[in-house]
Amino acid sequence: MSLKVALQMDPMESLNIAGDSTFAIMLSAQARGHRLYHYRPDDMTWRDDRLYAQAREVTVQRVEGNHYRFGATVRLDLGRDVDVVWMRQDPPFDLNYITATHLLERITGETLVVNDPASVRNAPEKLYVLDFARFMPPTMITRSLDETRAFLAEHGEIVVKPLYGNAGSAVFRIGQDGGNLAALVELFGQMWVESFMVQAFLKDVAKGDKRIVLVDGEVAGAINRIPGQGEIRSNLAAGGTAAKTDLTPDELEICAALGPELRQKGLLFVGIDVIGGKYLTEINVTSPTGIVAMDAFNGTDTGAMIWDAVERRLRERAA
């Protein structure tokens, strides 16, 4: 099955090919004979009840500094000219991102869009996880300094982070004395119109924050991301290091609970974050990462698993 695949993603020149999950997915697709087209969200146009993208065919190779080659620009009808559209641009999950989901939702009856754009829009990482609150650490979403102070008094130490941040940006630990809490809440209020998330600080984060990847609801593997010296953030983009890991019984229970719902929502490629072997903190559906390091440790091929799932979805749609 040779497919035409359009990727809505970040600029090709910005990719860190050593660890970028999108690049790994592209390599795997190309190895199967699929044709790849690259475009940015700003390249889309809705006109006459059709969604178009000014895209360029692209070929890729794992050669640093020479990892892609563009063909000529073509005007693709995303509903008729391609088999699969991938949403793989990084957050911020802002109005531009949300607008793209609305546009892509209009072609889901014609083209397979991964992840499903309506589900992506309705499942921001730090809000969708509330559907599984039974697995979460003590959590609060608020804009109130008084509520945050009361939460701190109850839990001793807390972590404060923006609802729509990514890659560990703007994540702060507040100690028992509450130093700088008022200033931090004031800053968050000035920087973002949304509420922010507050969670009890989990000391086990020093042992790592596990990224577990699920493909069409099934566990593909996991890595343990260990924070750098003096850090609480374990994101690889924030200086964390990856380590081989296995799943605990509690983590397997979390995956079993999430899997059927992820599949039903068309969330084919998802990364969840778990601390201490049992506390679910985020469900990443916009542009999850981590498969390159995970495959290196485990000897797996998550890219192949992803394309197997995509091709299975296409067969199901055609049946």
Coordinates of C-alpha atoms in Angstrom, one line a residue:
M1 CA 0.0 0.0 0.0
S2 CA 1.7 3.2 -1.2
L3 CA 0.3 6.3 0.3
K4 CA 0.4 10.0 -0.2
V5 CA 1.1 11.6 3.1
A6 CA 0.9 15.4 4.0
L7 CA 2.6 16.5 7.1
Q8 CA 1.6 19.7 8.8
M9 CA 4.7 20.3 10.9
D10 CA 7.5 22.6 11.9
P11 CA 10.1 23.8 9.4
M12 CA 12.3 21.0 8.1
E13 CA 15.5 22.9 8.8
S14 CA 14.6 23.1 12.5
L15 CA 14.5 19.4 13.1
N16 CA 17.0 17.7 15.4
I17 CA 17.2 14.5 13.5
A18 CA 19.0 12.6 16.2
G19 CA 15.9 12.6 18.4
D20 CA 12.9 14.0 16.5
S21 CA 9.9 11.7 16.5
T22 CA 8.4 13.3 13.4
F23 CA 11.6 12.7 11.4
A24 CA 11.6 9.0 12.5
I25 CA 8.0 8.7 11.4
M26 CA 8.9 10.2 8.0
L27 CA 11.9 7.8 7.5
S28 CA 9.6 4.9 8.3
A29 CA 7.0 6.0 5.9
Q30 CA 9.5 6.6 3.1
A31 CA 11.0 3.1 3.7
R32 CA 7.5 1.7 2.9
G33 CA 7.3 3.7 -0.4
H34 CA 5.0 6.4 0.8
R35 CA 5.3 9.8 -0.7
L36 CA 5.7 12.7 1.7
Y37 CA 4.6 16.3 1.4
H38 CA 5.5 19.1 3.9
Y39 CA 3.5 22.2 4.7
R40 CA 3.0 24.6 7.6
P41 CA -0.4 25.6 9.1
D42 CA -0.1 29.0 7.5
D43 CA 0.0 27.3 4.1
M44 CA -3.6 26.1 4.3
T45 CA -6.5 27.8 2.5
W46 CA -10.2 27.0 2.8
R47 CA -12.1 28.0 -0.4
D48 CA -15.2 26.8 -2.2
D49 CA -15.9 24.1 0.4
R50 CA -12.4 22.6 -0.1
L51 CA -9.2 22.7 2.0
Y52 CA -6.0 23.3 0.2
A53 CA -2.3 23.4 1.2
Q54 CA 0.7 24.8 -0.6
A55 CA 3.0 21.9 0.0
R56 CA 6.3 20.6 -1.2
E57 CA 7.2 16.9 -1.8
V58 CA 10.0 16.0 0.5
T59 CA 12.5 13.2 0.8
V60 CA 14.5 12.6 3.9
Q61 CA 17.7 10.9 5.0
R62 CA 19.5 10.6 8.3
V63 CA 22.4 12.8 7.4
E64 CA 23.1 15.8 9.7
G65 CA 23.0 19.0 7.8
N66 CA 21.6 17.3 4.7
H67 CA 18.6 15.6 6.0
Y68 CA 15.9 16.7 3.6
R69 CA 15.3 17.7 0.0
F70 CA 12.3 19.5 -1.3
G71 CA 10.6 19.1 -4.7
A72 CA 8.4 21.7 -6.4
T73 CA 5.6 23.4 -4.6
V74 CA 2.2 21.9 -5.4
R75 CA -1.4 22.9 -4.4
L76 CA -2.9 19.9 -2.6
D77 CA -6.5 19.3 -2.0
L78 CA -6.1 17.8 1.4
G79 CA -9.4 16.0 1.1
R80 CA -8.9 14.4 -2.3
D81 CA -5.2 14.4 -3.2
V82 CA -3.7 12.7 -0.2
D83 CA -4.5 9.6 1.9
V84 CA -3.2 10.8 5.3
V85 CA -2.7 14.1 6.9
W86 CA -0.4 14.2 10.0
M87 CA -0.8 17.1 12.5
R88 CA 2.8 17.2 13.9
Q89 CA 3.6 20.9 14.5
D90 CA 4.7 21.6 18.1
P91 CA 2.6 23.6 20.5
P92 CA 1.9 26.3 21.7
F93 CA -1.7 25.1 21.6
D94 CA -3.0 28.6 20.7
L95 CA -5.8 29.9 18.5
N96 CA -3.7 29.2 15.4
Y97 CA -3.4 25.6 16.4
I98 CA -7.1 25.4 17.3
T99 CA -8.1 27.0 13.9
A100 CA -6.0 24.3 12.1
T101 CA -8.0 21.6 13.9
H102 CA -11.3 23.2 12.8
L103 CA -10.2 23.3 9.2
L104 CA -8.8 19.7 9.2
E105 CA -11.9 18.4 10.9
R106 CA -13.8 19.3 7.7
I107 CA -11.9 16.7 5.7
T108 CA -12.0 13.8 8.1
G109 CA -14.7 12.2 6.1
E110 CA -12.4 12.1 3.1
T111 CA -8.9 11.8 4.5
L112 CA -7.5 10.1 7.6
V113 CA -6.2 12.9 9.8
V114 CA -3.8 11.8 12.6
N115 CA -4.4 12.5 15.4
D116 CA -8.1 13.2 14.9
P117 CA -8.3 17.0 14.9
A118 CA -11.5 17.3 16.9
S119 CA -10.1 15.0 19.6
V120 CA -6.8 16.9 19.6
R121 CA -8.8 20.2 20.1
N122 CA -10.9 18.6 22.9
A123 CA -8.0 16.9 24.7
P124 CA -5.4 19.5 25.7
E125 CA -2.7 17.6 27.6
K126 CA -3.3 19.1 31.1
L127 CA -7.1 19.1 30.8
Y128 CA -7.8 15.8 29.2
V129 CA -5.9 14.1 31.9
L130 CA -8.6 15.2 34.4
D131 CA -10.8 12.5 32.8
F132 CA -8.5 10.0 34.6
A133 CA -8.2 11.9 37.9
R134 CA -8.2 8.7 39.9
F135 CA -4.6 8.1 38.6
M136 CA -3.4 11.7 39.2
P137 CA -1.5 13.3 42.1
P138 CA -3.5 16.0 44.0
T139 CA -4.2 18.6 41.4
M140 CA -5.9 22.0 41.1
I141 CA -6.6 24.3 38.2
T142 CA -7.1 27.9 39.3
R143 CA -6.1 31.6 38.9
S144 CA -6.5 32.3 42.6
L145 CA -3.6 33.1 44.9
D146 CA -5.6 32.3 48.0
E147 CA -6.6 28.8 46.6
T148 CA -3.0 28.2 45.7
R149 CA -1.8 29.2 49.2
A150 CA -4.3 26.8 50.8
F151 CA -3.2 24.0 48.4
L152 CA 0.4 24.6 49.4
A153 CA -0.5 24.6 53.1
E154 CA -2.2 21.2 52.6
H155 CA 0.6 19.5 50.5
G156 CA 3.8 21.2 51.7
E157 CA 5.4 21.6 48.3
I158 CA 3.8 22.2 45.0
V159 CA 4.5 22.5 41.3
V160 CA 2.9 25.4 39.3
K161 CA 2.8 25.2 35.5
P162 CA 0.9 26.8 32.6
L163 CA -2.0 24.8 31.1
Y164 CA -0.8 25.1 27.6
G165 CA 3.0 25.0 28.0
N166 CA 5.2 22.3 26.4
A167 CA 8.6 20.8 26.7
G168 CA 8.8 21.6 30.5
S169 CA 8.7 25.4 29.9
A170 CA 7.6 27.6 32.9
V171 CA 7.3 24.7 35.4
F172 CA 8.1 26.0 38.9
R173 CA 8.5 24.2 42.3
I174 CA 7.4 26.2 45.3
G175 CA 8.7 25.1 48.7
Q176 CA 6.8 25.0 52.0
D177 CA 7.6 28.6 52.9
G178 CA 5.8 29.8 49.8
G179 CA 8.6 32.1 48.8
N180 CA 7.8 33.9 45.5
L181 CA 4.4 32.3 45.2
A182 CA 2.6 35.6 45.1
A183 CA 5.0 37.0 42.5
L184 CA 4.7 33.8 40.4
V185 CA 0.9 33.8 40.4
E186 CA 1.0 37.5 39.4
L187 CA 3.4 36.7 36.6
F188 CA 1.2 33.8 35.3
G189 CA -1.8 36.2 35.4
Q190 CA 0.1 38.7 33.2
M191 CA 1.6 36.1 30.8
W192 CA -1.5 33.9 30.2
V193 CA -5.3 34.6 30.2
E194 CA -5.9 30.9 31.2
S195 CA -5.9 29.4 34.6
F196 CA -2.8 27.4 35.6
M197 CA -2.2 24.0 37.0
V198 CA -1.0 23.3 40.5
Q199 CA 0.0 19.8 41.7
A200 CA 1.5 18.4 44.8
F201 CA 5.2 18.0 44.4
L202 CA 6.2 14.3 44.0
K203 CA 9.7 13.6 45.4
D204 CA 9.9 10.6 43.2
V205 CA 10.4 12.9 40.2
A206 CA 14.1 12.8 41.1
K207 CA 14.0 9.1 40.0
G208 CA 12.5 10.1 36.7
D209 CA 9.3 10.9 34.8
K210 CA 8.3 8.0 32.6
R211 CA 7.1 8.7 29.0
I212 CA 4.9 5.8 27.9
V213 CA 3.9 5.7 24.2
L214 CA 0.6 4.2 23.1
V215 CA -0.1 3.5 19.4
D216 CA -3.8 3.1 18.6
G217 CA -4.4 2.3 22.3
E218 CA -1.6 -0.3 22.6
V219 CA 1.6 0.2 24.6
A220 CA 4.6 0.6 22.2
G221 CA 7.2 1.1 24.9
A222 CA 8.5 3.6 27.4
I223 CA 11.6 5.5 28.5
N224 CA 12.4 7.0 31.9
R225 CA 13.4 10.7 31.7
I226 CA 15.7 11.7 34.5
P227 CA 16.0 15.4 35.5
G228 CA 19.4 17.1 35.3
Q229 CA 21.3 18.2 38.4
G230 CA 19.2 20.8 40.4
E231 CA 16.2 20.4 38.1
I232 CA 12.7 19.0 38.6
R233 CA 11.9 19.0 34.8
S234 CA 12.8 15.7 33.2
N235 CA 11.8 16.7 29.6
L236 CA 14.6 15.8 27.2
A237 CA 14.2 19.3 25.7
A238 CA 14.9 20.7 29.1
G239 CA 18.1 18.8 29.8
G240 CA 16.7 15.5 31.0
T241 CA 18.4 12.2 30.1
A242 CA 16.7 9.1 28.9
A243 CA 17.1 5.7 30.5
K244 CA 15.7 2.2 29.8
T245 CA 12.7 1.2 31.9
D246 CA 9.9 -1.3 32.3
L247 CA 6.3 -0.7 33.2
T248 CA 4.9 -1.2 36.8
P249 CA 1.6 -2.9 37.4
D250 CA 0.1 0.5 38.2
E251 CA 1.3 1.9 34.9
L252 CA -0.1 -1.1 33.0
E253 CA -3.4 -0.4 34.7
I254 CA -3.3 3.2 33.6
C255 CA -2.6 2.2 30.0
A256 CA -5.4 -0.4 30.0
A257 CA -7.8 2.3 31.2
L258 CA -6.7 4.8 28.6
G259 CA -6.2 2.5 25.6
P260 CA -9.8 1.9 24.5
E261 CA -10.7 5.6 24.8
L262 CA -7.7 6.8 22.9
R263 CA -8.5 4.4 20.0
Q264 CA -12.2 5.4 20.0
K265 CA -11.2 9.1 19.8
G266 CA -8.8 8.5 16.9
L267 CA -5.8 9.5 19.0
L268 CA -3.4 7.1 17.3
F269 CA -0.1 8.4 18.6
V270 CA -0.1 9.4 22.3
G271 CA 2.6 9.9 25.0
I272 CA 1.6 9.8 28.6
D273 CA 3.7 10.9 31.6
V274 CA 3.8 9.0 34.8
I275 CA 5.8 9.7 38.0
G276 CA 6.6 7.3 40.8
G277 CA 5.3 4.3 38.8
K278 CA 1.7 5.3 39.5
Y279 CA 0.9 9.0 39.1
L280 CA -0.4 10.1 35.7
T281 CA 0.4 13.8 35.1
E282 CA -0.2 14.5 31.4
I283 CA -1.6 12.9 28.2
N284 CA 0.2 14.3 25.2
V285 CA -1.8 14.2 22.0
T286 CA -0.6 17.3 20.0
S287 CA 2.9 16.3 19.0
P288 CA 4.2 13.5 21.3
T289 CA 7.9 12.7 21.3
G290 CA 10.4 10.1 22.7
I291 CA 10.2 7.2 20.2
V292 CA 13.8 7.6 19.0
A293 CA 15.3 7.1 22.4
M294 CA 12.7 4.5 23.3
D295 CA 13.5 2.4 20.2
A296 CA 17.3 2.7 20.8
F297 CA 16.9 1.3 24.3
N298 CA 14.3 -1.4 23.5
G299 CA 15.3 -2.5 20.0
T300 CA 11.8 -1.7 18.9
D301 CA 10.5 0.0 15.7
T302 CA 7.7 2.3 16.8
G303 CA 7.6 4.0 13.4
A304 CA 6.7 0.7 11.8
M305 CA 4.1 0.1 14.5
I306 CA 2.6 3.6 13.8
W307 CA 2.4 3.0 10.1
D308 CA 0.9 -0.5 10.6
A309 CA -1.8 1.3 12.7
V310 CA -2.3 3.9 10.0
E311 CA -2.7 1.4 7.3
R312 CA -5.1 -0.7 9.4
R313 CA -7.2 2.4 10.0
L314 CA -7.3 3.1 6.2
R315 CA -8.4 -0.5 5.6
E316 CA -11.2 -0.2 8.2
R317 CA -12.4 3.1 6.6
A318 CA -12.5 1.4 3.1
A319 CA -14.4 -1.7 4.4

